[in-house]
Amino acid sequence: MQSFIIAKKELTLLIRDKLTATVLFVLPFAMILILGLLLGEGFGQKTDDLMRISVLNLDKGFGLNNKPWAQHAIEDMVSTPNIKVEIIQNKELAEQLVKTGKRAAVIIFNPDFSDRVNECSFLSTGVNPFHRDGIYLEKLQVSIVKDNKQPATSAIIESVCQIALLRIVMPWMIGKAFEKLGDPEFIELLGKEVSLPIPPSLRLLIPKDKIPLGELLELASGKDVVLAKNYREKVGAGIQTALTGQFKNYNLTGKSWASLTRSVNNSETVNTLTTFKNEDGTGILKRGAIRYQILVPSFTVMFTFSLILISGWIFVAEKRQGTFNRLLSTPVSTPNILLGKFLPTIIISLFQIFFLLGLGKVLLGLKIGLPSWTLSDWMIALIILPLATSFCVASFSLLIGLLSKNETQLALFSSVPVCLFALIGGCIFPWEMMPDNAKTLAFLTPQGWALEAFREIMPSSFDTTTDFQLIWKSTLVLTSMGFILISITWITLGRIRFGNS
Amino acid sequence: MTQTHSVILKIENITKLHGQFKALNTISLEINRAEIFGLLGPNGAGKSTLLSILAGASKPSSGFAWLDGMEIQPNNLKLRARIGLVPQDFAFYEDLTAKENLLFFGQLFGMQGQVLTNKVNEILEIIGLDDEKAHQYSKYFSGGMKRRLNLGIALVHSPDILMLDEPTVGVDPQSRNRIFEAIKIINAMGTTVIYTTHYMEEAESLCNRIAILNHGEIIACDTLQNLLSLTQTTINFSIHENDQTKSGILQNKLPELKSEPLQGSYSLTSHKNSTPDIINLLVNEKIQIINLHLDSPNLEKVFLSLTGRHLRD
Ligand SMILES: Nc1ncnc2c1ncn2[C@@H]1O[C@H](COP(=O)(O)OP(=O)(O)O)[C@@H](O)[C@H]1O
Ligand SMILES: [Mg+2]
């Protein structure tokens, strides 16, 4: 009861102190907002080992196996290790992404792409897409929009595109050409072009030095038209067989890179095909930007723990002003007085958490929870976890406030839990930006545990499940840390003499 | 029996050590019910240290104190309701109004509702803070008003014994009078008062009995009258230059007479001769007095005579 009277007084004082209220509520939100607007889209995301290729597919035709050639090209890139392909939905978006520098380049397969590939042939009548350095993109109706400010990245993207196209077009053209080998017209052509020398012993029969292959076949068939055709086909098949035998490692009729090269796909099939998602938010506040999913929990945890400094400050000021001695001269026991200082910290901390999450949700489009959550899931996320966090904060505040004799000591003592732990705990630089073993260190701090759990309840776009076990674990750790701190406070209390004693 | 009945606070051989330093040295005192008891001593004498022990805010190194037979100890919560301590430094919340401060501390003493409201209004009246001031944040108060609020908070739970630690330091005369009035009112209602100060005038004008504390020791403790009688009145007078030949007569009749450096000036400090005696003597001898003044005894002189140094140096 008396603790509540003291708690109420503490809250009144805190609310009347405008500066403190600002620091507690406005400052963290302002920092979230400022960083949210300043930081790029990639903030806090795992620095990718994968090269991202953005593709706009407008292809209307069909190619091998009745599949658009663009589709073949995209699949080719997807199955390339270290490359992930992102599908851009439309041309305006593609141009905008490049113009704003968010993408270095976007590959566009224009509507006629498949038709053009189909026309590619080594025959003089077909389209020849090759030049010395690769493929004429424009001949295949492929275009690349590039950001001039990112020449290196767009050059890499272009060569990835070149390679993919080569691997599509080459087998296709070789396959078609190889088929041509069996064509009677081809053999006829061959028969005219290739002349064989006649050995002297046969010169009596054929009074020539050389004879074209075609004539020879005609001779052999004895002017039988059907038989002659038959022979020609045999020659064609013979050439094909011979070549097949010669290039045992290749399936010359495969028409695709994989079958041409008889390669087995041994790269792990990871799904590296995604569609472009706007993770940069909309409007001036960048509502819904993915980085808020990291910024909000980080700053919420960091500023909640900064209560250690503020509560401690009020406590120390009270001790120095003599009001604490006056409290000690009332019939309220010391543990009750301390409880009266402990409760407001919990309340303010809870309030701060709800304030930041609420404002984040309303103003910044922060995503909290998943559609699959049950009522008890929501309770764990929004009541139990914040309570455990606040409990830990309040315990820390009490101990530091009790141990500090003056403001200087307080600043010194609290710099460890407020600043250092926030840094180690990942509140300032997300774990994704830190070395791998940094996260191990983070779990030595309450902030690390709190942040891990709070990030779990504010899922990033890839999360489809929530690890409630992790949230429970964090809750348990935070509560235990709180109890340990309270025990230390209790032991300290027995040794501390207040006032002028 | 009657004597023990009138004693509300008994202090026996209290010693307080700060490390090697003896802030209090075997203090023994008895304070009577409903009196205003003065504790006079220079800065650093140990007044605050003693009050803090008597208020149960700290423990003596040795010795005891009893309030109505109950030993005063820091963890005795029941005793706290009977004691009101006005600390030397301001001890209230500057971001609360005067009224809020009073209500808050009243609540901590278990008071509530109309009883508390009435008491708070009564105290605001006693310490002379009007309604407007009562609703002002106390950080905007003048030094005098802060002192008065500091006093008021110690009164809210109607303690049996009120202990004030230099409650008039840095206040204007008007506030000082207010504080004195308040103390007298409270005392008239039956509250015992221990008043600590290093201003001897305050002790003289307010206290029934006074203890003089120096270097942690009680060097005197008695009623004001008895303390003053430890020193004598000094009579200073000068005679006309024509009568200076008669100085021999004076020296004869008044062996303790001292000649002052200024010619014709004398001073006399004596038990034997009262002022009228001397005036009679001068008139009878037809010696013309041009100047006469009395230096009455005061606590300053008492302190000087007891310690050989001044109260305020
Ligand atoms: N905590 C302490 N540690 C060491 N010395 C102290 C402490 N508190 C008071 N003293 C010393 O004890 C003496 C008495 O102090 P105090 O009771 O405050 O004197 P007063 O109130 O009469 O001015 C002073 O010399 C002071 O320096
Ligand atoms: Mg003092």
PDB file of C-alpha atoms in Angstrom, chain A residues 166-381:
ATOM      1  CA  LEU A 166      24.864 -18.212 -74.816  1.00  0.00           C
ATOM      2  CA  ARG A 167      23.857 -21.293 -72.910  1.00  0.00           C
ATOM      3  CA  ILE A 168      20.365 -21.018 -74.324  1.00  0.00           C
ATOM      4  CA  VAL A 169      21.113 -20.098 -77.885  1.00  0.00           C
ATOM      5  CA  MET A 170      24.226 -22.210 -78.566  1.00  0.00           C
ATOM      6  CA  PRO A 171      22.747 -25.666 -77.831  1.00  0.00           C
ATOM      7  CA  TRP A 172      19.609 -24.650 -79.640  1.00  0.00           C
ATOM      8  CA  MET A 173      21.518 -23.691 -82.778  1.00  0.00           C
ATOM      9  CA  ILE A 174      23.876 -26.679 -82.595  1.00  0.00           C
ATOM     10  CA  GLY A 175      20.958 -29.047 -82.134  1.00  0.00           C
ATOM     11  CA  LYS A 176      19.143 -27.607 -85.062  1.00  0.00           C
ATOM     12  CA  ALA A 177      22.272 -27.725 -87.190  1.00  0.00           C
ATOM     13  CA  PHE A 178      22.982 -31.311 -86.256  1.00  0.00           C
ATOM     14  CA  GLU A 179      19.491 -32.301 -87.270  1.00  0.00           C
ATOM     15  CA  LYS A 180      20.218 -30.668 -90.583  1.00  0.00           C
ATOM     16  CA  LEU A 181      23.020 -33.211 -91.141  1.00  0.00           C
ATOM     17  CA  GLY A 182      20.440 -35.921 -91.820  1.00  0.00           C
ATOM     18  CA  ASP A 183      18.448 -33.777 -94.224  1.00  0.00           C
ATOM     19  CA  PRO A 184      18.523 -35.160 -97.830  1.00  0.00           C
ATOM     20  CA  GLU A 185      18.890 -31.583 -99.056  1.00  0.00           C
ATOM     21  CA  PHE A 186      22.005 -31.238 -96.934  1.00  0.00           C
ATOM     22  CA  ILE A 187      23.476 -34.435 -98.355  1.00  0.00           C
ATOM     23  CA  GLU A 188      22.573 -33.215-101.811  1.00  0.00           C
ATOM     24  CA  LEU A 189      24.428 -30.033-101.075  1.00  0.00           C
ATOM     25  CA  LEU A 190      27.251 -32.070 -99.615  1.00  0.00           C
ATOM     26  CA  GLY A 191      27.211 -34.329-102.721  1.00  0.00           C
ATOM     27  CA  LYS A 192      27.755 -31.321-104.933  1.00  0.00           C
ATOM     28  CA  GLU A 193      30.465 -29.759-102.863  1.00  0.00           C
ATOM     29  CA  VAL A 194      32.548 -32.809-101.958  1.00  0.00           C
ATOM     30  CA  SER A 195      34.480 -34.483-104.842  1.00  0.00           C
ATOM     31  CA  LEU A 196      36.381 -37.674-104.322  1.00  0.00           C
ATOM     32  CA  PRO A 197      39.553 -38.546-106.321  1.00  0.00           C
ATOM     33  CA  ILE A 198      39.179 -41.683-108.463  1.00  0.00           C
ATOM     34  CA  PRO A 199      41.946 -44.275-108.093  1.00  0.00           C
ATOM     35  CA  PRO A 200      43.782 -45.128-111.401  1.00  0.00           C
ATOM     36  CA  SER A 201      42.452 -48.668-111.363  1.00  0.00           C
ATOM     37  CA  LEU A 202      38.951 -47.362-111.665  1.00  0.00           C
ATOM     38  CA  ARG A 203      39.716 -44.751-114.277  1.00  0.00           C
ATOM     39  CA  LEU A 204      38.685 -47.222-116.941  1.00  0.00           C
ATOM     40  CA  LEU A 205      35.177 -47.239-115.628  1.00  0.00           C
ATOM     41  CA  ILE A 206      34.961 -43.558-114.849  1.00  0.00           C
ATOM     42  CA  PRO A 207      37.198 -41.539-117.066  1.00  0.00           C
ATOM     43  CA  LYS A 208      37.694 -38.633-114.571  1.00  0.00           C
ATOM     44  CA  ASP A 209      40.243 -37.597-111.958  1.00  0.00           C
ATOM     45  CA  LYS A 210      37.562 -36.657-109.433  1.00  0.00           C
ATOM     46  CA  ILE A 211      33.924 -37.368-108.958  1.00  0.00           C
ATOM     47  CA  PRO A 212      31.377 -35.421-106.820  1.00  0.00           C
ATOM     48  CA  LEU A 213      29.949 -37.480-103.962  1.00  0.00           C
ATOM     49  CA  GLY A 214      26.422 -36.981-105.328  1.00  0.00           C
ATOM     50  CA  GLU A 215      27.305 -38.525-108.663  1.00  0.00           C
ATOM     51  CA  LEU A 216      28.994 -41.393-106.923  1.00  0.00           C
ATOM     52  CA  LEU A 217      25.851 -42.129-104.932  1.00  0.00           C
ATOM     53  CA  GLU A 218      23.807 -41.972-108.110  1.00  0.00           C
ATOM     54  CA  LEU A 219      26.200 -44.369-109.795  1.00  0.00           C
ATOM     55  CA  ALA A 220      25.913 -46.724-106.850  1.00  0.00           C
ATOM     56  CA  SER A 221      22.172 -46.666-106.946  1.00  0.00           C
ATOM     57  CA  GLY A 222      22.146 -47.488-110.614  1.00  0.00           C
ATOM     58  CA  LYS A 223      19.954 -44.499-111.351  1.00  0.00           C
ATOM     59  CA  ASP A 224      17.262 -45.876-109.083  1.00  0.00           C
ATOM     60  CA  VAL A 225      15.682 -42.751-107.575  1.00  0.00           C
ATOM     61  CA  VAL A 226      14.356 -44.434-104.455  1.00  0.00           C
ATOM     62  CA  LEU A 227      17.571 -46.280-103.863  1.00  0.00           C
ATOM     63  CA  ALA A 228      19.520 -43.031-104.415  1.00  0.00           C
ATOM     64  CA  LYS A 229      17.475 -41.270-101.748  1.00  0.00           C
ATOM     65  CA  ASN A 230      17.995 -44.174 -99.438  1.00  0.00           C
ATOM     66  CA  TYR A 231      21.765 -43.968 -99.923  1.00  0.00           C
ATOM     67  CA  ARG A 232      21.752 -40.265 -99.263  1.00  0.00           C
ATOM     68  CA  GLU A 233      19.917 -40.795 -95.986  1.00  0.00           C
ATOM     69  CA  LYS A 234      22.394 -43.468 -95.054  1.00  0.00           C
ATOM     70  CA  VAL A 235      25.254 -41.067 -95.642  1.00  0.00           C
ATOM     71  CA  GLY A 236      23.464 -38.480 -93.462  1.00  0.00           C
ATOM     72  CA  ALA A 237      22.891 -40.963 -90.695  1.00  0.00           C
ATOM     73  CA  GLY A 238      26.461 -42.141 -91.122  1.00  0.00           C
ATOM     74  CA  ILE A 239      27.811 -38.671 -90.680  1.00  0.00           C
ATOM     75  CA  GLN A 240      25.612 -38.129 -87.652  1.00  0.00           C
ATOM     76  CA  THR A 241      26.716 -41.411 -86.130  1.00  0.00           C
ATOM     77  CA  ALA A 242      30.306 -40.645 -86.871  1.00  0.00           C
ATOM     78  CA  LEU A 243      30.050 -37.232 -85.271  1.00  0.00           C
ATOM     79  CA  THR A 244      28.158 -38.604 -82.319  1.00  0.00           C
ATOM     80  CA  GLY A 245      30.900 -41.156 -81.909  1.00  0.00           C
ATOM     81  CA  GLN A 246      33.529 -38.509 -82.236  1.00  0.00           C
ATOM     82  CA  PHE A 247      31.868 -36.184 -79.651  1.00  0.00           C
ATOM     83  CA  LYS A 248      30.856 -38.881 -77.221  1.00  0.00           C
ATOM     84  CA  ASN A 249      30.632 -36.410 -74.369  1.00  0.00           C
ATOM     85  CA  TYR A 250      28.068 -34.277 -76.093  1.00  0.00           C
ATOM     86  CA  ASN A 251      24.481 -34.788 -77.058  1.00  0.00           C
ATOM     87  CA  LEU A 252      24.530 -32.731 -80.178  1.00  0.00           C
ATOM     88  CA  THR A 253      20.794 -32.872 -80.641  1.00  0.00           C
ATOM     89  CA  GLY A 254      20.038 -31.917 -77.057  1.00  0.00           C
ATOM     90  CA  LYS A 255      19.188 -28.301 -77.846  1.00  0.00           C
ATOM     91  CA  SER A 256      19.669 -27.340 -74.235  1.00  0.00           C
ATOM     92  CA  TRP A 257      22.903 -26.686 -72.406  1.00  0.00           C
ATOM     93  CA  ALA A 258      22.323 -29.413 -69.921  1.00  0.00           C
ATOM     94  CA  SER A 259      21.603 -32.123 -72.451  1.00  0.00           C
ATOM     95  CA  LEU A 260      24.212 -30.844 -74.891  1.00  0.00           C
ATOM     96  CA  THR A 261      26.873 -31.076 -72.248  1.00  0.00           C
ATOM     97  CA  ARG A 262      25.357 -34.224 -70.687  1.00  0.00           C
ATOM     98  CA  SER A 263      25.835 -32.549 -67.311  1.00  0.00           C
ATOM     99  CA  VAL A 264      24.066 -33.648 -64.194  1.00  0.00           C
ATOM    100  CA  ASN A 265      22.652 -30.847 -62.160  1.00  0.00           C
ATOM    101  CA  ASN A 266      24.634 -31.283 -58.991  1.00  0.00           C
ATOM    102  CA  SER A 267      24.204 -27.850 -57.491  1.00  0.00           C
ATOM    103  CA  GLU A 268      21.832 -27.905 -54.536  1.00  0.00           C
ATOM    104  CA  THR A 269      18.487 -26.733 -55.700  1.00  0.00           C
ATOM    105  CA  VAL A 270      17.920 -23.659 -53.546  1.00  0.00           C
ATOM    106  CA  ASN A 271      15.014 -21.516 -54.393  1.00  0.00           C
ATOM    107  CA  THR A 272      16.724 -18.411 -55.526  1.00  0.00           C
ATOM    108  CA  LEU A 273      13.846 -17.134 -57.573  1.00  0.00           C
ATOM    109  CA  THR A 274      11.917 -14.346 -55.918  1.00  0.00           C
ATOM    110  CA  THR A 275       9.606 -11.627 -57.041  1.00  0.00           C
ATOM    111  CA  PHE A 276      10.390  -8.038 -56.283  1.00  0.00           C
ATOM    112  CA  LYS A 277       8.837  -6.929 -53.033  1.00  0.00           C
ATOM    113  CA  ASN A 278       8.770  -3.320 -51.973  1.00  0.00           C
ATOM    114  CA  GLU A 279      10.756  -3.470 -48.731  1.00  0.00           C
ATOM    115  CA  ASP A 280      11.488   0.197 -48.752  1.00  0.00           C
ATOM    116  CA  GLY A 281       8.120   1.299 -47.497  1.00  0.00           C
ATOM    117  CA  THR A 282       5.742   3.836 -48.908  1.00  0.00           C
ATOM    118  CA  GLY A 283       5.004   7.478 -48.299  1.00  0.00           C
ATOM    119  CA  ILE A 284       7.245   9.999 -46.576  1.00  0.00           C
ATOM    120  CA  LEU A 285       7.489   7.850 -43.459  1.00  0.00           C
ATOM    121  CA  LYS A 286       8.411   4.825 -45.600  1.00  0.00           C
ATOM    122  CA  ARG A 287       5.565   2.929 -44.064  1.00  0.00           C
ATOM    123  CA  GLY A 288       6.082  -0.782 -43.977  1.00  0.00           C
ATOM    124  CA  ALA A 289       9.783  -0.604 -44.768  1.00  0.00           C
ATOM    125  CA  ILE A 290      11.459  -3.820 -43.748  1.00  0.00           C
ATOM    126  CA  ARG A 291      14.117  -1.961 -41.752  1.00  0.00           C
ATOM    127  CA  TYR A 292      11.515  -0.854 -39.220  1.00  0.00           C
ATOM    128  CA  GLN A 293      11.189  -4.505 -38.292  1.00  0.00           C
ATOM    129  CA  ILE A 294      14.740  -4.194 -37.001  1.00  0.00           C
ATOM    130  CA  LEU A 295      14.883  -0.560 -35.923  1.00  0.00           C
ATOM    131  CA  VAL A 296      11.795  -0.651 -33.729  1.00  0.00           C
ATOM    132  CA  PRO A 297      12.779  -3.645 -31.589  1.00  0.00           C
ATOM    133  CA  SER A 298      16.383  -2.443 -31.356  1.00  0.00           C
ATOM    134  CA  PHE A 299      15.503   1.011 -30.115  1.00  0.00           C
ATOM    135  CA  THR A 300      12.688  -0.211 -27.941  1.00  0.00           C
ATOM    136  CA  VAL A 301      15.057  -2.530 -26.108  1.00  0.00           C
ATOM    137  CA  MET A 302      17.854   0.010 -25.994  1.00  0.00           C
ATOM    138  CA  PHE A 303      15.731   2.823 -24.596  1.00  0.00           C
ATOM    139  CA  THR A 304      13.912   0.585 -22.181  1.00  0.00           C
ATOM    140  CA  PHE A 305      17.240  -0.317 -20.682  1.00  0.00           C
ATOM    141  CA  SER A 306      18.249   3.335 -20.633  1.00  0.00           C
ATOM    142  CA  LEU A 307      15.642   3.634 -17.895  1.00  0.00           C
ATOM    143  CA  ILE A 308      18.408   2.267 -15.678  1.00  0.00           C
ATOM    144  CA  LEU A 309      20.066   5.643 -16.002  1.00  0.00           C
ATOM    145  CA  ILE A 310      16.906   7.704 -15.584  1.00  0.00           C
ATOM    146  CA  SER A 311      15.437   5.785 -12.654  1.00  0.00           C
ATOM    147  CA  GLY A 312      18.856   5.630 -11.058  1.00  0.00           C
ATOM    148  CA  TRP A 313      19.233   9.345 -11.565  1.00  0.00           C
ATOM    149  CA  ILE A 314      15.986  10.079  -9.761  1.00  0.00           C
ATOM    150  CA  PHE A 315      17.015   7.736  -6.961  1.00  0.00           C
ATOM    151  CA  VAL A 316      20.434   9.334  -6.546  1.00  0.00           C
ATOM    152  CA  ALA A 317      18.947  12.834  -6.666  1.00  0.00           C
ATOM    153  CA  GLU A 318      16.530  11.782  -3.952  1.00  0.00           C
ATOM    154  CA  LYS A 319      19.347  10.441  -1.808  1.00  0.00           C
ATOM    155  CA  ARG A 320      21.331  13.633  -2.220  1.00  0.00           C
ATOM    156  CA  GLN A 321      18.410  15.944  -1.635  1.00  0.00           C
ATOM    157  CA  GLY A 322      17.643  14.402   1.708  1.00  0.00           C
ATOM    158  CA  THR A 323      14.141  13.358   0.758  1.00  0.00           C
ATOM    159  CA  PHE A 324      15.304   9.776   0.870  1.00  0.00           C
ATOM    160  CA  ASN A 325      16.318  10.230   4.496  1.00  0.00           C
ATOM    161  CA  ARG A 326      12.954  11.749   5.088  1.00  0.00           C
ATOM    162  CA  LEU A 327      11.340   8.677   3.549  1.00  0.00           C
ATOM    163  CA  LEU A 328      13.439   6.590   5.891  1.00  0.00           C
ATOM    164  CA  SER A 329      12.064   8.566   8.841  1.00  0.00           C
ATOM    165  CA  THR A 330       8.496   7.514   7.991  1.00  0.00           C
ATOM    166  CA  PRO A 331       7.079   4.228   9.258  1.00  0.00           C
ATOM    167  CA  VAL A 332       7.635   2.679   5.813  1.00  0.00           C
ATOM    168  CA  SER A 333      10.160  -0.132   5.825  1.00  0.00           C
ATOM    169  CA  THR A 334      13.152   0.164   3.537  1.00  0.00           C
ATOM    170  CA  PRO A 335      12.110  -2.788   1.341  1.00  0.00           C
ATOM    171  CA  ASN A 336       8.737  -1.111   0.871  1.00  0.00           C
ATOM    172  CA  ILE A 337      10.397   2.144  -0.091  1.00  0.00           C
ATOM    173  CA  LEU A 338      12.519   0.293  -2.624  1.00  0.00           C
ATOM    174  CA  LEU A 339       9.439  -1.489  -3.937  1.00  0.00           C
ATOM    175  CA  GLY A 340       7.905   1.939  -4.373  1.00  0.00           C
ATOM    176  CA  LYS A 341      10.845   2.812  -6.595  1.00  0.00           C
ATOM    177  CA  PHE A 342      10.800  -0.520  -8.385  1.00  0.00           C
ATOM    178  CA  LEU A 343       7.155  -0.490  -9.479  1.00  0.00           C
ATOM    179  CA  PRO A 344       7.222   2.812 -11.399  1.00  0.00           C
ATOM    180  CA  THR A 345      10.196   1.651 -13.424  1.00  0.00           C
ATOM    181  CA  ILE A 346       8.274  -1.443 -14.488  1.00  0.00           C
ATOM    182  CA  ILE A 347       5.242   0.652 -15.361  1.00  0.00           C
ATOM    183  CA  ILE A 348       7.219   3.189 -17.349  1.00  0.00           C
ATOM    184  CA  SER A 349       9.167   0.503 -19.107  1.00  0.00           C
ATOM    185  CA  LEU A 350       5.966  -1.301 -20.104  1.00  0.00           C
ATOM    186  CA  PHE A 351       4.425   1.942 -21.184  1.00  0.00           C
ATOM    187  CA  GLN A 352       7.480   2.776 -23.228  1.00  0.00           C
ATOM    188  CA  ILE A 353       7.435  -0.584 -24.972  1.00  0.00           C
ATOM    189  CA  PHE A 354       3.751  -0.316 -25.830  1.00  0.00           C
ATOM    190  CA  PHE A 355       4.159   3.284 -26.890  1.00  0.00           C
ATOM    191  CA  LEU A 356       6.969   2.502 -29.309  1.00  0.00           C
ATOM    192  CA  LEU A 357       5.365  -0.632 -30.723  1.00  0.00           C
ATOM    193  CA  GLY A 358       2.015   1.118 -31.037  1.00  0.00           C
ATOM    194  CA  LEU A 359       3.446   4.171 -32.719  1.00  0.00           C
ATOM    195  CA  GLY A 360       5.513   1.900 -34.927  1.00  0.00           C
ATOM    196  CA  LYS A 361       2.431   0.034 -35.984  1.00  0.00           C
ATOM    197  CA  VAL A 362       0.239   3.062 -36.565  1.00  0.00           C
ATOM    198  CA  LEU A 363       2.732   5.428 -38.136  1.00  0.00           C
ATOM    199  CA  LEU A 364       5.368   3.183 -39.631  1.00  0.00           C
ATOM    200  CA  GLY A 365       3.323   0.185 -40.666  1.00  0.00           C
ATOM    201  CA  LEU A 366       5.347  -2.092 -38.389  1.00  0.00           C
ATOM    202  CA  LYS A 367       4.327  -5.719 -38.626  1.00  0.00           C
ATOM    203  CA  ILE A 368       3.774  -7.417 -35.298  1.00  0.00           C
ATOM    204  CA  GLY A 369       2.900 -11.068 -35.074  1.00  0.00           C
ATOM    205  CA  LEU A 370       1.703 -13.452 -37.730  1.00  0.00           C
ATOM    206  CA  PRO A 371      -1.841 -14.264 -38.840  1.00  0.00           C
ATOM    207  CA  SER A 372      -1.408 -17.740 -37.427  1.00  0.00           C
ATOM    208  CA  TRP A 373      -0.969 -16.518 -33.827  1.00  0.00           C
ATOM    209  CA  THR A 374      -3.440 -17.646 -31.221  1.00  0.00           C
ATOM    210  CA  LEU A 375      -4.610 -15.557 -28.301  1.00  0.00           C
ATOM    211  CA  SER A 376      -2.045 -17.116 -26.014  1.00  0.00           C
ATOM    212  CA  ASP A 377       0.685 -16.391 -28.558  1.00  0.00           C
ATOM    213  CA  TRP A 378      -0.311 -12.750 -28.459  1.00  0.00           C
ATOM    214  CA  MET A 379      -0.276 -12.812 -24.656  1.00  0.00           C
ATOM    215  CA  ILE A 380       3.225 -14.207 -24.593  1.00  0.00           C
ATOM    216  CA  ALA A 381       4.428 -11.664 -27.112  1.00  0.00           C
TER     217      ALA A 381
END
